Coordinates of C-alpha atoms in Angstrom, one line a residue:
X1 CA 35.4 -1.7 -16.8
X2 CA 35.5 -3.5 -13.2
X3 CA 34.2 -0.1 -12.0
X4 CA 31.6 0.5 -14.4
X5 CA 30.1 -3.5 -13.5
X6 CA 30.1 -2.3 -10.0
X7 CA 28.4 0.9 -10.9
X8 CA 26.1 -1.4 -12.9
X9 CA 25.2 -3.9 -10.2
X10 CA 24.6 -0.8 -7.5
X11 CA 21.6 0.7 -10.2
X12 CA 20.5 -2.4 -10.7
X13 CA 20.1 -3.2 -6.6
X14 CA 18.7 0.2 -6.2
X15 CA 16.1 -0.1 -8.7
X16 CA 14.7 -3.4 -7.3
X17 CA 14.6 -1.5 -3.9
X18 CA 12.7 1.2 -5.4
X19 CA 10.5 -1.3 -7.4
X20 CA 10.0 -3.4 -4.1
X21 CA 8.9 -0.5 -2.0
X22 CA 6.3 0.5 -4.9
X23 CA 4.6 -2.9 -3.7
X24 CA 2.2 -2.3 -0.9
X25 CA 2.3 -3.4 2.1
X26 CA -1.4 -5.0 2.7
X27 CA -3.5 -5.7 5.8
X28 CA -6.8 -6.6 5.7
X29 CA -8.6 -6.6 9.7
X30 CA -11.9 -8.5 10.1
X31 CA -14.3 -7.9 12.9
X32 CA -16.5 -10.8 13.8
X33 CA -20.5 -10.7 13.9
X34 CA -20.3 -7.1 14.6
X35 CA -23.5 -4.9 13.5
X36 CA -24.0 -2.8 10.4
X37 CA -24.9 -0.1 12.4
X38 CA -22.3 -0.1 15.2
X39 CA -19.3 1.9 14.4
X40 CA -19.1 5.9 14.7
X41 CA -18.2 5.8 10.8
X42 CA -21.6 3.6 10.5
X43 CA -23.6 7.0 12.2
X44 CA -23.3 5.1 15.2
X45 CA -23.1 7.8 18.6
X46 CA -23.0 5.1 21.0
X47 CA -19.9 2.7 20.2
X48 CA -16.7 4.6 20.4
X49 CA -14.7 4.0 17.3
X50 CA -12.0 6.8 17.2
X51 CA -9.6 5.1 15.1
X52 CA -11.3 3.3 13.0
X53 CA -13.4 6.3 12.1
X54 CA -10.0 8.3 11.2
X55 CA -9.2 4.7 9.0
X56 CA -12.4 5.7 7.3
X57 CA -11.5 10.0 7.4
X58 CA -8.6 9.2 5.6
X59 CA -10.0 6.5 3.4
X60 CA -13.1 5.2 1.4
X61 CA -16.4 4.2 3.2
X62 CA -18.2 1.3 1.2
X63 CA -22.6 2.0 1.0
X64 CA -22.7 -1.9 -0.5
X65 CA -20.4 -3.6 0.8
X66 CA -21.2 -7.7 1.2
X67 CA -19.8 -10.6 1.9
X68 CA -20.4 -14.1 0.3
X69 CA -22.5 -15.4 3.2
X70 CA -24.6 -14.9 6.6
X71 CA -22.2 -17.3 8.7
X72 CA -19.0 -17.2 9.7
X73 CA -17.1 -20.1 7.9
X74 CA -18.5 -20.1 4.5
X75 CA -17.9 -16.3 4.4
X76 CA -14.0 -16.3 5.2
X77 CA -13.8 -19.1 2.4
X78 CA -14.9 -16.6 -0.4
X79 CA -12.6 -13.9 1.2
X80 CA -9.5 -16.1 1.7
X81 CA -10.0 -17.7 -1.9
X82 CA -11.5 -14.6 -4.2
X83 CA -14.4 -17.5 -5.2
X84 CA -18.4 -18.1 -4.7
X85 CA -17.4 -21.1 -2.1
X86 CA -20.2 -22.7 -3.2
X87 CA -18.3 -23.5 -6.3
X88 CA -16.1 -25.6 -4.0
X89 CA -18.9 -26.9 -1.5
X90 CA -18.2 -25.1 1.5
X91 CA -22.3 -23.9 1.4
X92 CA -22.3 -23.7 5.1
X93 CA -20.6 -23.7 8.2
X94 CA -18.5 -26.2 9.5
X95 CA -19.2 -26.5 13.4
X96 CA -19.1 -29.4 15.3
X97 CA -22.1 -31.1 16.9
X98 CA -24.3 -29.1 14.5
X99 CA -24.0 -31.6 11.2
X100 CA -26.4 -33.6 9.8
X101 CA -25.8 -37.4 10.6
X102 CA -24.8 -38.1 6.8
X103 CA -22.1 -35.3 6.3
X104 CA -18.6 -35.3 7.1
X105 CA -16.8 -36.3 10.1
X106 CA -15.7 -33.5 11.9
X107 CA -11.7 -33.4 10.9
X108 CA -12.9 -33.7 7.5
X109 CA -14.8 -30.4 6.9
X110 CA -12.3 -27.6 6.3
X111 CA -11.4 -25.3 3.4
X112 CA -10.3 -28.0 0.1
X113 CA -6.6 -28.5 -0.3
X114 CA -7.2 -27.5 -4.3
X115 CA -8.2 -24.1 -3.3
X116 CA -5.5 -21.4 -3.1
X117 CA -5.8 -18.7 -0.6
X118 CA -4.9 -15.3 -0.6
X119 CA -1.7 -16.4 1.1
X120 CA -0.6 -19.1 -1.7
X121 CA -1.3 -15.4 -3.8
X122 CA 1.3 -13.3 -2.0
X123 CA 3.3 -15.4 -1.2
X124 CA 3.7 -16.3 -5.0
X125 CA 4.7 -12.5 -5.2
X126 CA 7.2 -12.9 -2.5
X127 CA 5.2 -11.6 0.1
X128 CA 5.8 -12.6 4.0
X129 CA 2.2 -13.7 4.9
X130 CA 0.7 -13.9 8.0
X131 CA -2.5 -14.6 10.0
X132 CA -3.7 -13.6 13.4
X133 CA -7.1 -14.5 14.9
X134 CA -10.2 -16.6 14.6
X135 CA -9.8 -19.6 11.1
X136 CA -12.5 -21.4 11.3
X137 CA -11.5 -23.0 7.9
X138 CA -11.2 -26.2 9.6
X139 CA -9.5 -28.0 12.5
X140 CA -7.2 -30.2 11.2
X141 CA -3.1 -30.1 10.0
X142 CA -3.9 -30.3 6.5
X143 CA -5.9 -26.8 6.8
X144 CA -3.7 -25.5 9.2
X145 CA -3.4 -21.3 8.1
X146 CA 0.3 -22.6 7.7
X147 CA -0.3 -25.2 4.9
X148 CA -2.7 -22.6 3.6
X149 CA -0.2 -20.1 2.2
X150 CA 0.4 -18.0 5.6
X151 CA 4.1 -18.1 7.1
X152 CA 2.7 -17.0 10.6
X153 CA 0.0 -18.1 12.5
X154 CA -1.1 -16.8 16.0
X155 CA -4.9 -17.8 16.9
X156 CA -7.4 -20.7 16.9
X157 CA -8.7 -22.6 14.8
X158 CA -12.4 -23.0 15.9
X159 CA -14.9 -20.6 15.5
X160 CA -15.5 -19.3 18.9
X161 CA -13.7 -19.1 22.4
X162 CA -13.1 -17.0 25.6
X163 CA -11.4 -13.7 25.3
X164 CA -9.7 -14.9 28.7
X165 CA -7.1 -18.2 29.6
X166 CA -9.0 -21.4 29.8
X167 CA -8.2 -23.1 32.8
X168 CA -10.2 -24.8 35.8
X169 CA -12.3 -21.8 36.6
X170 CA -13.2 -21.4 32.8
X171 CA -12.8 -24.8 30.9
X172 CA -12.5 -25.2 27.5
X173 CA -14.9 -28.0 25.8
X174 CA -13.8 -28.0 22.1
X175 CA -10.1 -28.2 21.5
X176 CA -10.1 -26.6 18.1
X177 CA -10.6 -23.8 19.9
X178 CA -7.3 -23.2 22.0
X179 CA -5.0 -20.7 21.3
X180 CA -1.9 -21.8 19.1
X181 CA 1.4 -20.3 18.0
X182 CA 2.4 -21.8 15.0
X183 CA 1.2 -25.7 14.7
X184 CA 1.1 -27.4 17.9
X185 CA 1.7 -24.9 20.1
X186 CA -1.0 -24.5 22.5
X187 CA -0.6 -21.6 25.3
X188 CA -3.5 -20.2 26.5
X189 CA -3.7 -15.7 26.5
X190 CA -2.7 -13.7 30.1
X191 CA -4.5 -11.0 28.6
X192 CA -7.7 -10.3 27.1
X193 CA -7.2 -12.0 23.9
X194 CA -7.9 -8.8 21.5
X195 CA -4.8 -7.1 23.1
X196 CA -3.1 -10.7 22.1
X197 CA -3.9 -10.9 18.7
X198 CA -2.9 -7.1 18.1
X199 CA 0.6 -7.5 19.4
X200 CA 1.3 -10.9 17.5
X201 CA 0.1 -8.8 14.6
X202 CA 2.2 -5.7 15.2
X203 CA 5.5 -8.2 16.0
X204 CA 4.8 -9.9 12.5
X205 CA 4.7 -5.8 11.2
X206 CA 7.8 -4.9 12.7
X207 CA 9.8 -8.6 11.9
X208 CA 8.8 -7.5 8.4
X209 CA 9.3 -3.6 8.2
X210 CA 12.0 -4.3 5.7
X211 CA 9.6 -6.5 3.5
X212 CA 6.5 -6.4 1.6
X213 CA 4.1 -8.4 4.0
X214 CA 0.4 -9.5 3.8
X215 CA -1.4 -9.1 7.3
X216 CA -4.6 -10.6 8.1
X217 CA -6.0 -9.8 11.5
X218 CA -9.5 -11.9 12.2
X219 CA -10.7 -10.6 15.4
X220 CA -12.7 -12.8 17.3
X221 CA -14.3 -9.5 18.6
X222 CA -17.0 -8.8 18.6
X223 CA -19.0 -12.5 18.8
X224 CA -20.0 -14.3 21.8
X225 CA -19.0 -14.9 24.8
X226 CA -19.6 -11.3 25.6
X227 CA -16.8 -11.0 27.7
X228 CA -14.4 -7.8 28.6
X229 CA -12.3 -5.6 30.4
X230 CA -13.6 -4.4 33.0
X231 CA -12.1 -0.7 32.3
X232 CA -14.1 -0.7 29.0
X233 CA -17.4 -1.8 30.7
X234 CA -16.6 1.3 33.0
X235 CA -16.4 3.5 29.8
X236 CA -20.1 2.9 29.0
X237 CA -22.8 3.6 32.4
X238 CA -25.6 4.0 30.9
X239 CA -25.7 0.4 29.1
X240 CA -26.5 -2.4 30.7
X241 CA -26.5 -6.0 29.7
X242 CA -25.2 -7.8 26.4
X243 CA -25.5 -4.1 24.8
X244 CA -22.8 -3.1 27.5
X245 CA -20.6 -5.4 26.7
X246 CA -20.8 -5.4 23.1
X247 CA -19.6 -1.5 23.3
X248 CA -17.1 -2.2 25.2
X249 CA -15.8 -5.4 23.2
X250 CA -15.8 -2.2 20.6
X251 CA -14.0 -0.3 22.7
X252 CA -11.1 -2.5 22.7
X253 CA -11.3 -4.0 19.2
X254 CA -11.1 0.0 18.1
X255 CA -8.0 0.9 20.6
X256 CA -5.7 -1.9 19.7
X257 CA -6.6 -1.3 15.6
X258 CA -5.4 2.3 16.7
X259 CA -2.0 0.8 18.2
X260 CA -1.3 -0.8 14.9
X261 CA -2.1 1.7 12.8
X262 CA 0.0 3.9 14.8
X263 CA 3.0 1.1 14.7
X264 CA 2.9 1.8 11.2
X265 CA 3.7 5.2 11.6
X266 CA 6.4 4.7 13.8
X267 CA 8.3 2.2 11.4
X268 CA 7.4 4.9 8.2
X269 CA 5.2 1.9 6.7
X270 CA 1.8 4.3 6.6
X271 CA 2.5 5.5 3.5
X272 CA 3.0 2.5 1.7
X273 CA 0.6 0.2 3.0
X274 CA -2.7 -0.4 2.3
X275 CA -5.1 -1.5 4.8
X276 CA -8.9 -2.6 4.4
X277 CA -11.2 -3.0 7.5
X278 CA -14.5 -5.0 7.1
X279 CA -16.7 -7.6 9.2
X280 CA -17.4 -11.2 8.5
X281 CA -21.5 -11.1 8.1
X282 CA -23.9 -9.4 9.9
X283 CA -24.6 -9.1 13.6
X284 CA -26.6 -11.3 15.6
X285 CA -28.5 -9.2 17.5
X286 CA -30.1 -11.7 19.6
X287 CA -26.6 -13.0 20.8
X288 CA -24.9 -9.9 21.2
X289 CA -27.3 -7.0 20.7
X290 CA -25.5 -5.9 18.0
X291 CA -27.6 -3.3 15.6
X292 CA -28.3 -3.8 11.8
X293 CA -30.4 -0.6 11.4
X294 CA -31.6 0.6 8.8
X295 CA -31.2 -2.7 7.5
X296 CA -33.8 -5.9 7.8
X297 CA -32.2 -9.1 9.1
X298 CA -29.6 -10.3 11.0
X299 CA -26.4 -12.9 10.7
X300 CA -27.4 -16.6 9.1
X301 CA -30.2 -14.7 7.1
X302 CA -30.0 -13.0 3.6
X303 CA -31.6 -10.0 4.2
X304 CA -29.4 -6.9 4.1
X305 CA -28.6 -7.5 7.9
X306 CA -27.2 -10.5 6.9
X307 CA -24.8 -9.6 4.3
X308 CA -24.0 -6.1 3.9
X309 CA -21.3 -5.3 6.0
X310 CA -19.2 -2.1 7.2
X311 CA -15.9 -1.6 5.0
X312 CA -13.4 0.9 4.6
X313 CA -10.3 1.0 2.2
X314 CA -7.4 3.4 3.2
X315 CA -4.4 3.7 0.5
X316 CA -2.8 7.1 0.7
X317 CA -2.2 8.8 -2.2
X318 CA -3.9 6.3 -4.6
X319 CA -7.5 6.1 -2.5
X320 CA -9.2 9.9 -2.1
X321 CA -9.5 10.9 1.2
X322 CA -13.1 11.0 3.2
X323 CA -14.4 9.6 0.1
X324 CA -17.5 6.8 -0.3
X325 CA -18.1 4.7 -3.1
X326 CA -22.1 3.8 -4.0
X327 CA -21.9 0.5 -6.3
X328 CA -21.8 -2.9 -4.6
X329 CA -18.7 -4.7 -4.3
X330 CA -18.0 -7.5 -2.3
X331 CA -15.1 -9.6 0.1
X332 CA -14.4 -11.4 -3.4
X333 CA -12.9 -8.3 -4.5
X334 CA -10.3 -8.5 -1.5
X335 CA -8.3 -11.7 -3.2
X336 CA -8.0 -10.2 -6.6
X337 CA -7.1 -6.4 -5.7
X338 CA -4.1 -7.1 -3.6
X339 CA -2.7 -9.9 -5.6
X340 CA -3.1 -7.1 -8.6
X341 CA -1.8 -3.9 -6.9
X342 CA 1.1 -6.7 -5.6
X343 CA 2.7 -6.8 -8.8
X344 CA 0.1 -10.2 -9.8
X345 CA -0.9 -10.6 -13.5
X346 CA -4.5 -11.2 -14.4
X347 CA -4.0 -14.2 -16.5
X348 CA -3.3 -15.9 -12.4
X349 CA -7.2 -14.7 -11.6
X350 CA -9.0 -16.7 -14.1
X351 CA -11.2 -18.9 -11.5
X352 CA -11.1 -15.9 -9.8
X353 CA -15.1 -14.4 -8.9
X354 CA -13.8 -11.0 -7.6
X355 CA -12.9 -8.4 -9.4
X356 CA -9.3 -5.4 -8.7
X357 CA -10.9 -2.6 -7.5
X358 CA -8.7 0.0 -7.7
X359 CA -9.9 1.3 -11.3
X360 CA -13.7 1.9 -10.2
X361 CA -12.1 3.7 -7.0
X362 CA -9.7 6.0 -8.9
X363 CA -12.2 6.3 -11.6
X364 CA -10.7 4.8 -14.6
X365 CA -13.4 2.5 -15.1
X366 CA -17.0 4.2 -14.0
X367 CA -18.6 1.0 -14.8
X368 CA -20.4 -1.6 -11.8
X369 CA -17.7 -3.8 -9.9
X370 CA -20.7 -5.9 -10.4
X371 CA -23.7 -6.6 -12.4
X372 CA -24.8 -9.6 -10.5
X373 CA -24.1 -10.9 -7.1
X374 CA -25.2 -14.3 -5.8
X375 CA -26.1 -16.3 -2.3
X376 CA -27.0 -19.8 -2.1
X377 CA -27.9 -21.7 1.4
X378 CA -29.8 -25.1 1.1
X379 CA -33.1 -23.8 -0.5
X380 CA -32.3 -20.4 -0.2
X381 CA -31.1 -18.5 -2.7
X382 CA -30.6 -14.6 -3.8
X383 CA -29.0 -12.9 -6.7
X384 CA -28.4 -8.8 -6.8
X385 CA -29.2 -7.9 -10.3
X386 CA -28.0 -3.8 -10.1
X387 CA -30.5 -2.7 -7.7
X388 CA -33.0 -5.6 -7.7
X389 CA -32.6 -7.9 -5.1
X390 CA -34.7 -11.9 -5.4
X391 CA -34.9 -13.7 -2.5
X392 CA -35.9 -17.2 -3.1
X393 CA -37.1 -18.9 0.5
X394 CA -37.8 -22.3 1.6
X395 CA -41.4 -21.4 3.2
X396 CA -42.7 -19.0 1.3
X397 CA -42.7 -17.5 -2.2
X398 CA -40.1 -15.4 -3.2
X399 CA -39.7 -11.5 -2.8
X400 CA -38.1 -8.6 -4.8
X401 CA -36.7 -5.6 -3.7
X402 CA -35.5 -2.3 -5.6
X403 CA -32.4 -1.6 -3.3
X404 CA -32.4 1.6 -4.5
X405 CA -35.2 3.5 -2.8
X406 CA -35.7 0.3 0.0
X407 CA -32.7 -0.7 1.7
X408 CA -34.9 -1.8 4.6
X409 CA -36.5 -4.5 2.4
X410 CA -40.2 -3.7 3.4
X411 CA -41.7 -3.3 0.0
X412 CA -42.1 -6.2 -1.8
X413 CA -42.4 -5.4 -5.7
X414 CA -43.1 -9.3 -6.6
X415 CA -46.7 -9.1 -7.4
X416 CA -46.1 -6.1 -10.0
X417 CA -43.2 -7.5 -11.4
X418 CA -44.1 -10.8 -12.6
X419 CA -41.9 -10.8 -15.1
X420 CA -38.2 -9.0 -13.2
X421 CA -39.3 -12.3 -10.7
X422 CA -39.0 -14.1 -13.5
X423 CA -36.3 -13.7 -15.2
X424 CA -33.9 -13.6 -11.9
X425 CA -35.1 -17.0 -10.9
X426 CA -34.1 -18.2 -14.1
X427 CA -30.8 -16.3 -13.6
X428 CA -30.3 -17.5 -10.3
X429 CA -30.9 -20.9 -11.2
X430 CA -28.2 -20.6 -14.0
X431 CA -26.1 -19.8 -11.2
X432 CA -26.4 -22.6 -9.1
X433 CA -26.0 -25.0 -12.0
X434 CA -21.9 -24.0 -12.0
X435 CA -21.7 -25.1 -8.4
X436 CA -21.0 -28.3 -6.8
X437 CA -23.3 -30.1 -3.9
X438 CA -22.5 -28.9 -0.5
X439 CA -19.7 -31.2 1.1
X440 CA -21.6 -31.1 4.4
X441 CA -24.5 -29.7 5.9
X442 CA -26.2 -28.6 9.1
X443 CA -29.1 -30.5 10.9
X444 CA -32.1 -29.4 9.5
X445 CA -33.4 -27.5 12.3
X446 CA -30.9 -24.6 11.9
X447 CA -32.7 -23.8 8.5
X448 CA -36.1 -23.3 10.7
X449 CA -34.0 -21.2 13.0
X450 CA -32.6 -19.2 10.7
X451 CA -35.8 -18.1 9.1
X452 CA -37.5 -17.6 12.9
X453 CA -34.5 -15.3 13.3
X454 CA -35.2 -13.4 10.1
X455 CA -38.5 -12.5 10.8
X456 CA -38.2 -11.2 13.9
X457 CA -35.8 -9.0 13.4
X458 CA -37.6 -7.9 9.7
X459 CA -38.1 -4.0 9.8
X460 CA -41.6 -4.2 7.8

């Protein structure tokens, strides 16, 4: 009998091993302000992308993929929490200096403590979580990535800083925006700071080879300061300027994704781990001559520039190889399809505004992710319905778009659909009564900006 319990207990033990290394491993990489256009698995022939391109060989491309808004902060909120963030208030982005006199103190804007994150999500699964790069969810303790769900932290908390050491030559003017190790511990990079972030990534990796682990590496590359190595500048002569930079910013984002993915190789992880590359909002091409083409728009507008980003989803033998997928989807989706592939039960998801993916990419389910999609900043306001696009402005009358045959956004159906306008205005309007008032806004100003920047970068 004692034999047979011992037997017993060593079936059981295997069988959770084998059930544990069923469970992907999961890391999602975010680029930051980098454009639609620039990556050689974007039909870019300028940037060098090598790995990432082989990412996207041995993956799924996304043609409409978006995120939940033009600007940095609110973006990463519907990401990290699978949710419109307007349904919690964070409409816009938090930056210091920038707010309108009657919103929030500064230490007070910052993702809500009643929203879980991806993080609370696996780690609920038993997942050892952790995040490397650019938050931006505020600046604070209490929204500190390691009250947030993640076990690891190695970045800043800001939303923009040097590549290099701030010191004397090179000083450093908002605080939030040092680099930290865990909470509290400030020690500034001795290299660039995309090799730093990849290393702090891969030693999370290989602490956790033995594990199921959620990895989140938010690149502060590619958004200003345009500031690199000088071996990568060398790698590009015939560019000059911000463009120059930009490619080689590129360069080195794309080489140390490359030493990761090849980390996972060494440790045997590759097979089991599921990886999803994608960029925060569009570029801004005026601050770092980034390129949106064939799309209208830039970052902190809602044209296509704006919102539809590059994204790839490698999974091996569950995603087809050098395979693309046509219907929209969105970051939402991130939250919800690695909690479910995780081992997550659905009935956890119901505040949830993303959707698993894995069924419309394997086929099961031929259906839209998506019917409707939705973006809401101040006055401004669009909703996707299938292929017609509204865009409500503050200056002007709105527009509509048949995404379909005009991905450039230069024909503007409203006048002969009186009716389509219509009806999305009232649907968008429904919308935007399920939301709460923004916690805090920008000055005023920026909203003129914003639409100064939109039409001069609008491809009519």
């Amino acid at each position: 009998m004692k034999n047979f319990i011992t037997c017993l207990i060593g079936i059981l033990t295997l069988s959770n091993i084998i059930i544990a290394q069923e469970k992907p491993n999961i890391i999602v990489i975010l680029s930051d302000d980098a454009g639609y256009a620039d990556f050689g698995f974007q039909g870019s022939e300028i940037m060098k992308t090598p790995h990432l391109d082989k990412l996207a060989s041995e993956g799924m491309k996304f043609k409409q993929a978006y995120v939940t808004a033009a600007v940095c902060g609110p973006s990463r909120a519907g990401l990290l929490t699978g949710r419109y963030q307007q349904r919690f208030g964070f409409e816009e982005n938090n930056v210091s200096g920038y707010m309108s006199e009657s919103c929030l103190a500064d230490d007070e804007m910052g993702l809500p403590l009643d929203q879980k994150t991806i993080g609370d999500y696996m780690k609920s699964l038993g997942y050892s979580t952790g995040y490397f790069g650019k938050w931006h969810q505020g600046s604070t303790d209490r929204f500190h990535p390691l009250n947030r769900g993640f076990d690891k932290f190695v970045g800043f908390r800001g939303g923009a800083r040097s590549y290099w050491e701030y010191n004397n030559e090179n000083p450093i003017y908002n605080l939030e925006n040092r680099l930290e190790y865990g909470m509290g511990n400030f020690k500034e990079p001795k290299q660039y700071l995309t090799k730093v972030l990849t290393h702090e990534a891969i030693s999370f990796v290989q602490e956790n080879k033995d594990n199921n682990f959620f990895l989140m590496l938010a690149f502060n590359a590619v958004h200003a300061p345009m500031e690199a190595e000088k071996a990568d500048l060398d790698a590009f002569p015939n560019l000059e300027g911000k463009r120059k930079y930009l490619a080689a910013m590129t360069l080195s984002m794309d080489r140390e994704c490359g030493l990761l993915f090849k980390k996972l190789e060494e440790l045997g992880l590759d097979e089991n781990t599921l990886i999803i590359f994608t960029n925060d909002n569009g570029g801004p091409t005026d601050s770092n001559a980034s390129v949106n083409l064939p799309l209208s728009g830039t970052k902190a507008n809602h044209l296509e520039g704006g919102i539809r980003v590059p994204f790839i989803i490698k999974w091996p033998n569950v995603i087809p190889k050098n395979s693309e997928y046509d219907f929209p989807i969105s970051t939402l989706d991130i939250l919800p399809t690695s909690f479910m592939v995780s081992g997550g039960v659905s009935d956890s998801l119901k505040n949830i505004d993303g959707v698993n993916l894995i069924p419309y990419l394997t086929g099961k389910n031929n259906n839209r992710p998506h019917e409707y999609l939705y973006w809401k900043k101040e006055n401004r306001g669009v909703i996707r319905e299938g292929d017609w696009k509204l865009i409500r402005f503050p200056d002007r009358p709105a527009e509509l778009f048949d995404l379909s045959t005009d991905i450039s956004e230069k024909n503007n159906l409203a006048f002969k659909n009186p009716e389509k306008v219509a009806d999305l205005y009232k649907k968008l309007f429904k919308w935007e009564l399920t939301l709460v008032r923004p916690l805090w806004q920008l000055q005023r100003k920026y909203e003129g900006n914003a639409m100064e920047r939109m039409d001069k970068y609008w491809n009519k």
